[in-house]
Coordinates of C-alpha atoms in Angstrom, one line a residue:
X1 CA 26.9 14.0 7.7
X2 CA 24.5 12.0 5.6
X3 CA 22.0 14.3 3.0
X4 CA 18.8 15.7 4.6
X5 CA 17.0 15.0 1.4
X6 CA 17.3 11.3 1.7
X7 CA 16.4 11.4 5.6
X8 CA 13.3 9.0 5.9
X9 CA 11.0 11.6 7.8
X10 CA 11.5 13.9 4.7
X11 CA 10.7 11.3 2.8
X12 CA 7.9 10.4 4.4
X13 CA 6.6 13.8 4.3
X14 CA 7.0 14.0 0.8
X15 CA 5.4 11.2 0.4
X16 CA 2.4 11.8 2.6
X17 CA 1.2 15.3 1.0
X18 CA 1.5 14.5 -1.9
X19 CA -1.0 11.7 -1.5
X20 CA -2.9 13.9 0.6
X21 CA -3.2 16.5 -2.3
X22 CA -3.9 13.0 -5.2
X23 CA -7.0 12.3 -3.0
X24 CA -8.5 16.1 -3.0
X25 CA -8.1 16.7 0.9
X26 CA -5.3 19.3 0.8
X27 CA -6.5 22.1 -1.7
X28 CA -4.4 25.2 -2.1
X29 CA -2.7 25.8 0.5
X30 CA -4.8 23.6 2.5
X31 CA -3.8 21.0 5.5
X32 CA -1.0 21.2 7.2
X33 CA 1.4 18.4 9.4
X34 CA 3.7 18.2 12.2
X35 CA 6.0 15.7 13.0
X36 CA 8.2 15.3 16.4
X37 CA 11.7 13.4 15.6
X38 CA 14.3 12.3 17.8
X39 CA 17.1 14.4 18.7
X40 CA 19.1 11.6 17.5
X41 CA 17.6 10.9 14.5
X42 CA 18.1 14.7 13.3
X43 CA 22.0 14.9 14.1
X44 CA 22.5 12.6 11.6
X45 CA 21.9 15.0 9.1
X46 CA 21.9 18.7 10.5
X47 CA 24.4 20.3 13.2
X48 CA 21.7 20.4 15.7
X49 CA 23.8 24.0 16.8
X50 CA 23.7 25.8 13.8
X51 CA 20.4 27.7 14.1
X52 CA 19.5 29.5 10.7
X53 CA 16.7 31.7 12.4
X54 CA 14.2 32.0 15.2
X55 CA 10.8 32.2 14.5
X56 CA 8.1 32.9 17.3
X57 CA 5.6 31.3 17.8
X58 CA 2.4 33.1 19.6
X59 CA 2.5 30.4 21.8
X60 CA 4.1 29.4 25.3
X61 CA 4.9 25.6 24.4
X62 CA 7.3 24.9 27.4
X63 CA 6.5 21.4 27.9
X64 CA 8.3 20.9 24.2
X65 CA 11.5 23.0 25.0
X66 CA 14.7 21.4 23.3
X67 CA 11.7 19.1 21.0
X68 CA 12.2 18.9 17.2
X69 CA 9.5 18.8 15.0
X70 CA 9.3 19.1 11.1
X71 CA 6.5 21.1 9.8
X72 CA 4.5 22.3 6.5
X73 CA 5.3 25.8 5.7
X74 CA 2.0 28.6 6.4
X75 CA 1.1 29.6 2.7
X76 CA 2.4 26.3 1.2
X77 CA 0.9 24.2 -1.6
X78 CA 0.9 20.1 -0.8
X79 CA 1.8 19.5 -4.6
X80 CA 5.1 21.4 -4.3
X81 CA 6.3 19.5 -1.2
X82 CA 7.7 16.4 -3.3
X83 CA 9.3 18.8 -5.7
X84 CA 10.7 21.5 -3.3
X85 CA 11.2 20.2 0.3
X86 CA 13.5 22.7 1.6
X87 CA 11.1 25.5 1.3
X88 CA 7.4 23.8 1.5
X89 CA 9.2 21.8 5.0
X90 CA 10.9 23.4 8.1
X91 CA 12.6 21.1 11.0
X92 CA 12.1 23.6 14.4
X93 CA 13.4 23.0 17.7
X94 CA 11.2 24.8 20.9
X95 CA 13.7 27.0 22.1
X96 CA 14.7 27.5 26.1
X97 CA 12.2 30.5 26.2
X98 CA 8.9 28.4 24.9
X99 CA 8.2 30.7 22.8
X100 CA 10.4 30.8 19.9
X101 CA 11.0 28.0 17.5
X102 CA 14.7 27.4 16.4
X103 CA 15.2 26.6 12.7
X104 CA 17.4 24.4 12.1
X105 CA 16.6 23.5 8.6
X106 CA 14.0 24.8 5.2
X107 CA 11.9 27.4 4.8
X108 CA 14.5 28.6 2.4
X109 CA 12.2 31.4 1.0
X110 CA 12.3 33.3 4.2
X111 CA 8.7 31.8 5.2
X112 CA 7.8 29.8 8.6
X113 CA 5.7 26.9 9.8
X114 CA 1.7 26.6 9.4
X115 CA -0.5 29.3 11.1
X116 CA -1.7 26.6 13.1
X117 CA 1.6 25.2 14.7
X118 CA 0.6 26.8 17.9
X119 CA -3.0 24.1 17.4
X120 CA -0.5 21.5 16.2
X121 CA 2.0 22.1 20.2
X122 CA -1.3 22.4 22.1
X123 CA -2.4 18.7 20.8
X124 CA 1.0 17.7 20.7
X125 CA 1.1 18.4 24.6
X126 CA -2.0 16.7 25.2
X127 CA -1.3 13.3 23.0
X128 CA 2.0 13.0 24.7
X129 CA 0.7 13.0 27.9
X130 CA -1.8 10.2 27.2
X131 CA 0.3 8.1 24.8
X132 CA 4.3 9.1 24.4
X133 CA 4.4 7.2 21.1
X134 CA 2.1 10.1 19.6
X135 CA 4.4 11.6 17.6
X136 CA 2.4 13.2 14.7
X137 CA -0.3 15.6 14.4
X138 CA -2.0 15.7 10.9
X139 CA -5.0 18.7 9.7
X140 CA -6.4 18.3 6.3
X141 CA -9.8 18.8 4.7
X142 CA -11.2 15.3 3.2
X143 CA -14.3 15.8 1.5
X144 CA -16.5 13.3 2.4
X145 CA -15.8 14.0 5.9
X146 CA -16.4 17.5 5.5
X147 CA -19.5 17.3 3.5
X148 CA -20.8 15.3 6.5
X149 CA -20.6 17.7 8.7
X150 CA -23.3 19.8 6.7
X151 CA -25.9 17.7 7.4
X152 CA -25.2 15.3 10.6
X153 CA -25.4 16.7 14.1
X154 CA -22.1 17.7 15.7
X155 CA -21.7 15.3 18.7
X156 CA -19.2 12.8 20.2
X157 CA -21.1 10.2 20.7
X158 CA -23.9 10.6 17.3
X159 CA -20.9 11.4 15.1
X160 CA -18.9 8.2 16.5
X161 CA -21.8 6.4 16.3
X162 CA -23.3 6.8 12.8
X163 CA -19.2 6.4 11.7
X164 CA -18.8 2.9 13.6
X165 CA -22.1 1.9 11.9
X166 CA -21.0 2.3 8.2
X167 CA -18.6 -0.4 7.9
X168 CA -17.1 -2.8 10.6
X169 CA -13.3 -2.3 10.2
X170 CA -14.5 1.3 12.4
X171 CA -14.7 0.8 16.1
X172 CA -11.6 -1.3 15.3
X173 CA -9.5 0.9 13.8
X174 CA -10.9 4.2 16.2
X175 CA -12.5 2.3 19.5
X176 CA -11.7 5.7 21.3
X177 CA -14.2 7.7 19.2
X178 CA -14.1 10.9 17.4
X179 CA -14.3 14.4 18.7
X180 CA -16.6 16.8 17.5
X181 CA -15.8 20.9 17.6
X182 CA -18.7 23.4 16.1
X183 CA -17.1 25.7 13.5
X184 CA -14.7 28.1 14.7
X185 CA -12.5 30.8 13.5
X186 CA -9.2 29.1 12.3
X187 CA -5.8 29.9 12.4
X188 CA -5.9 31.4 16.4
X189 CA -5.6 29.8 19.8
X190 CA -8.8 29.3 20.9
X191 CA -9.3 26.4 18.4
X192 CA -6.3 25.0 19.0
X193 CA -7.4 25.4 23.1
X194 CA -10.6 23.4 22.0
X195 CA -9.0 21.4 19.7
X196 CA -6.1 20.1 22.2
X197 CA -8.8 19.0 25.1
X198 CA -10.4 17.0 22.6
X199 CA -7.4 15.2 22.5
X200 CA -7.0 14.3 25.8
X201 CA -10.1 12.0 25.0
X202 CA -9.4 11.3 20.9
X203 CA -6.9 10.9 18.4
X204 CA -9.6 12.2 15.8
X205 CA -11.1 15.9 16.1
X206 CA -13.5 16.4 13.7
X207 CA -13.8 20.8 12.8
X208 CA -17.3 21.4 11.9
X209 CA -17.6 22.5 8.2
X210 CA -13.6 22.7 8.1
X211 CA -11.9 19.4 8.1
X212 CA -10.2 17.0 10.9
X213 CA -7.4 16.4 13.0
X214 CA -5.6 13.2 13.8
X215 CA -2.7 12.2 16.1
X216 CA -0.7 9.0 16.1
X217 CA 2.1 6.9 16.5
X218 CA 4.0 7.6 13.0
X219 CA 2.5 8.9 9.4
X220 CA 0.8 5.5 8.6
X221 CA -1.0 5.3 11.6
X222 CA -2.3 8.8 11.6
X223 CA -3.0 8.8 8.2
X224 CA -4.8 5.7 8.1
X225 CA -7.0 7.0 11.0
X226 CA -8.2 9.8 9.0
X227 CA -8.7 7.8 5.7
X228 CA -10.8 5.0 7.7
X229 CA -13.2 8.3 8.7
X230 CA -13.5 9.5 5.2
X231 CA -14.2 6.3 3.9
X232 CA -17.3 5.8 6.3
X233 CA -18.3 9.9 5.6
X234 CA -18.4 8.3 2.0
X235 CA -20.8 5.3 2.8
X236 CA -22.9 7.9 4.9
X237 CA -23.1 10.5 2.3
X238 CA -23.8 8.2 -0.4
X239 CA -26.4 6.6 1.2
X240 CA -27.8 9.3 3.9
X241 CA -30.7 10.3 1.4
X242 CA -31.9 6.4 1.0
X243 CA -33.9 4.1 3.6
X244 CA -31.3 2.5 5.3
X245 CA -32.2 -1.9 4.8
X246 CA -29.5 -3.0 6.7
X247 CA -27.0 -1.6 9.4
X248 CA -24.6 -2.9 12.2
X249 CA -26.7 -2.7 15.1
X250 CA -25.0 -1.5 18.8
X251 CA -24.9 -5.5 20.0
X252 CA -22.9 -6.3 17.0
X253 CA -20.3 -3.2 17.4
X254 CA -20.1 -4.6 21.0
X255 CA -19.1 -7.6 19.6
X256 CA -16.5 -6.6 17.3
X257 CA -15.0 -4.6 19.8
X258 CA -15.1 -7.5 22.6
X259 CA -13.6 -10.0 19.8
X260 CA -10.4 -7.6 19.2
X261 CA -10.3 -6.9 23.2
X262 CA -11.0 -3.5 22.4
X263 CA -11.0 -0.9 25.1
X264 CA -14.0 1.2 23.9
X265 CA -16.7 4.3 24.6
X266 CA -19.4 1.9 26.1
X267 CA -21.5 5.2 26.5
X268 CA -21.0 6.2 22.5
X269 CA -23.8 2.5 22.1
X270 CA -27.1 2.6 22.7
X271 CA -27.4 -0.3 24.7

């Protein structure tokens, strides 16, 4: 059986937060991922029927039963992730019940996955069933992106919109749009309720005055969603306060998204 350490989704998880926690996004104990792998995948490197613990989850995920996932630890810094894998990662499988995760590998402390996995399973759920190549689910807390949500209204469609405008490469890389939540408490299931029907629209869930959620195909993808945001909550912060000379106007984001064949939110343009 080959080393878990040198399995590529570990290493792409190492990988991943500790860029995360470079860029200022993931403070503390902040942000937190989950990745579903293949059954197959997995075997390669654990006995899939040696099950260290079970964990539960506050949470009836039975559409996931027999799914793996690997998953930041609750209380667990970003920073120590490259350094200490087996107790900042966990790999769970849902277990027959729905309720209890199965852990087949890390948390080697004792501890258990983010508050939030039962957020993480709702969208998981709700990705799947628009696009079964959805395979992460990524929280963190860029700044820019946060900051933004201070002073902009908390919409769909004027959040989308005033993102799409700051630079082009936008309503390319997101033509779906971004979702929008007020603040909420954290941490429970009625975020993660609001949080997962967003999805079913979105692979980006903006949490007012808390941070954002993506989903995607693989870590690249998702990550590269929520960086693309932050860099246009950049552009709008750092020019928000100035007369604004020149801006892509709704004909020309029509346009872009027409050139790439785009299917896009028509209503999110003012035309």
């Amino acid at each position: 059986m080959k080393d878990i350490m040198t399995a590529p989704f570990v290493e792409e998880m190492k990988r991943t937060t500790a860029n995360m926690y470079r860029l200022g996004w993931d403070e503390r104990n902040g942000g937190n991922i989950s990745y579903m792998l293949e059954e197959d995948e997995v075997a390669e490197y654990l006995d899939l029927d040696n099950v260290i613990r079970e964990i539960p989850t506050g949470f009836d995920a039975t559409e996931l039963i027999g799914k793996i996932f690997i998953v930041t630890g609750t209380g667990k810094y970003f920073k120590n992730v490259e350094v200490d894998p087996e107790t900042n990662l966990g790999i769970i499988r849902i277990a027959k019940d729905g309720t209890t995760a199965e852990l087949l590998w890390g948390y080697k402390d004792g501890g258990k996955f983010t508050s939030e996995l039962p957020a993480h399973l709702m969208s998981h759920m709700a990705r799947l069933k628009k696009d079964p190549k959805n395979r992460v689910i990524m929280h963190t807390h860029p700044t820019y992106t946060l900051a933004m949500t201070h002073v902009h209204e908390l919409s769909d469609k004027k959040f989308t919109h005033t993102i799409w405008e700051m630079c082009t490469e936008c309503i390319v890389v997101f033509p779906d749009g971004i979702g929008v939540l007020p603040w909420m408490v954290c941490g429970n299931n009625d975020i993660g309720i609001a949080t997962a029907k967003k999805m079913e629209e979105f692979r980006l869930v903006v949490w007012g005055l808390h941070g954002i959620y993506g989903a995607g195909k693989d870590m690249d993808e998702t990550f590269g969603l929520i960086e693309t945001v932050e860099k246009a909550a950049q552009l709008y912060m750092l020019t928000a306060h100035m007369p604004h000379v020149n801006t892509i106007l709704d004909p020309e984001l029509k346009a872009v998204a027409e050139a790439f064949g785009l299917e896009y939110r028509k209503d999110f343009l003012n035309l």
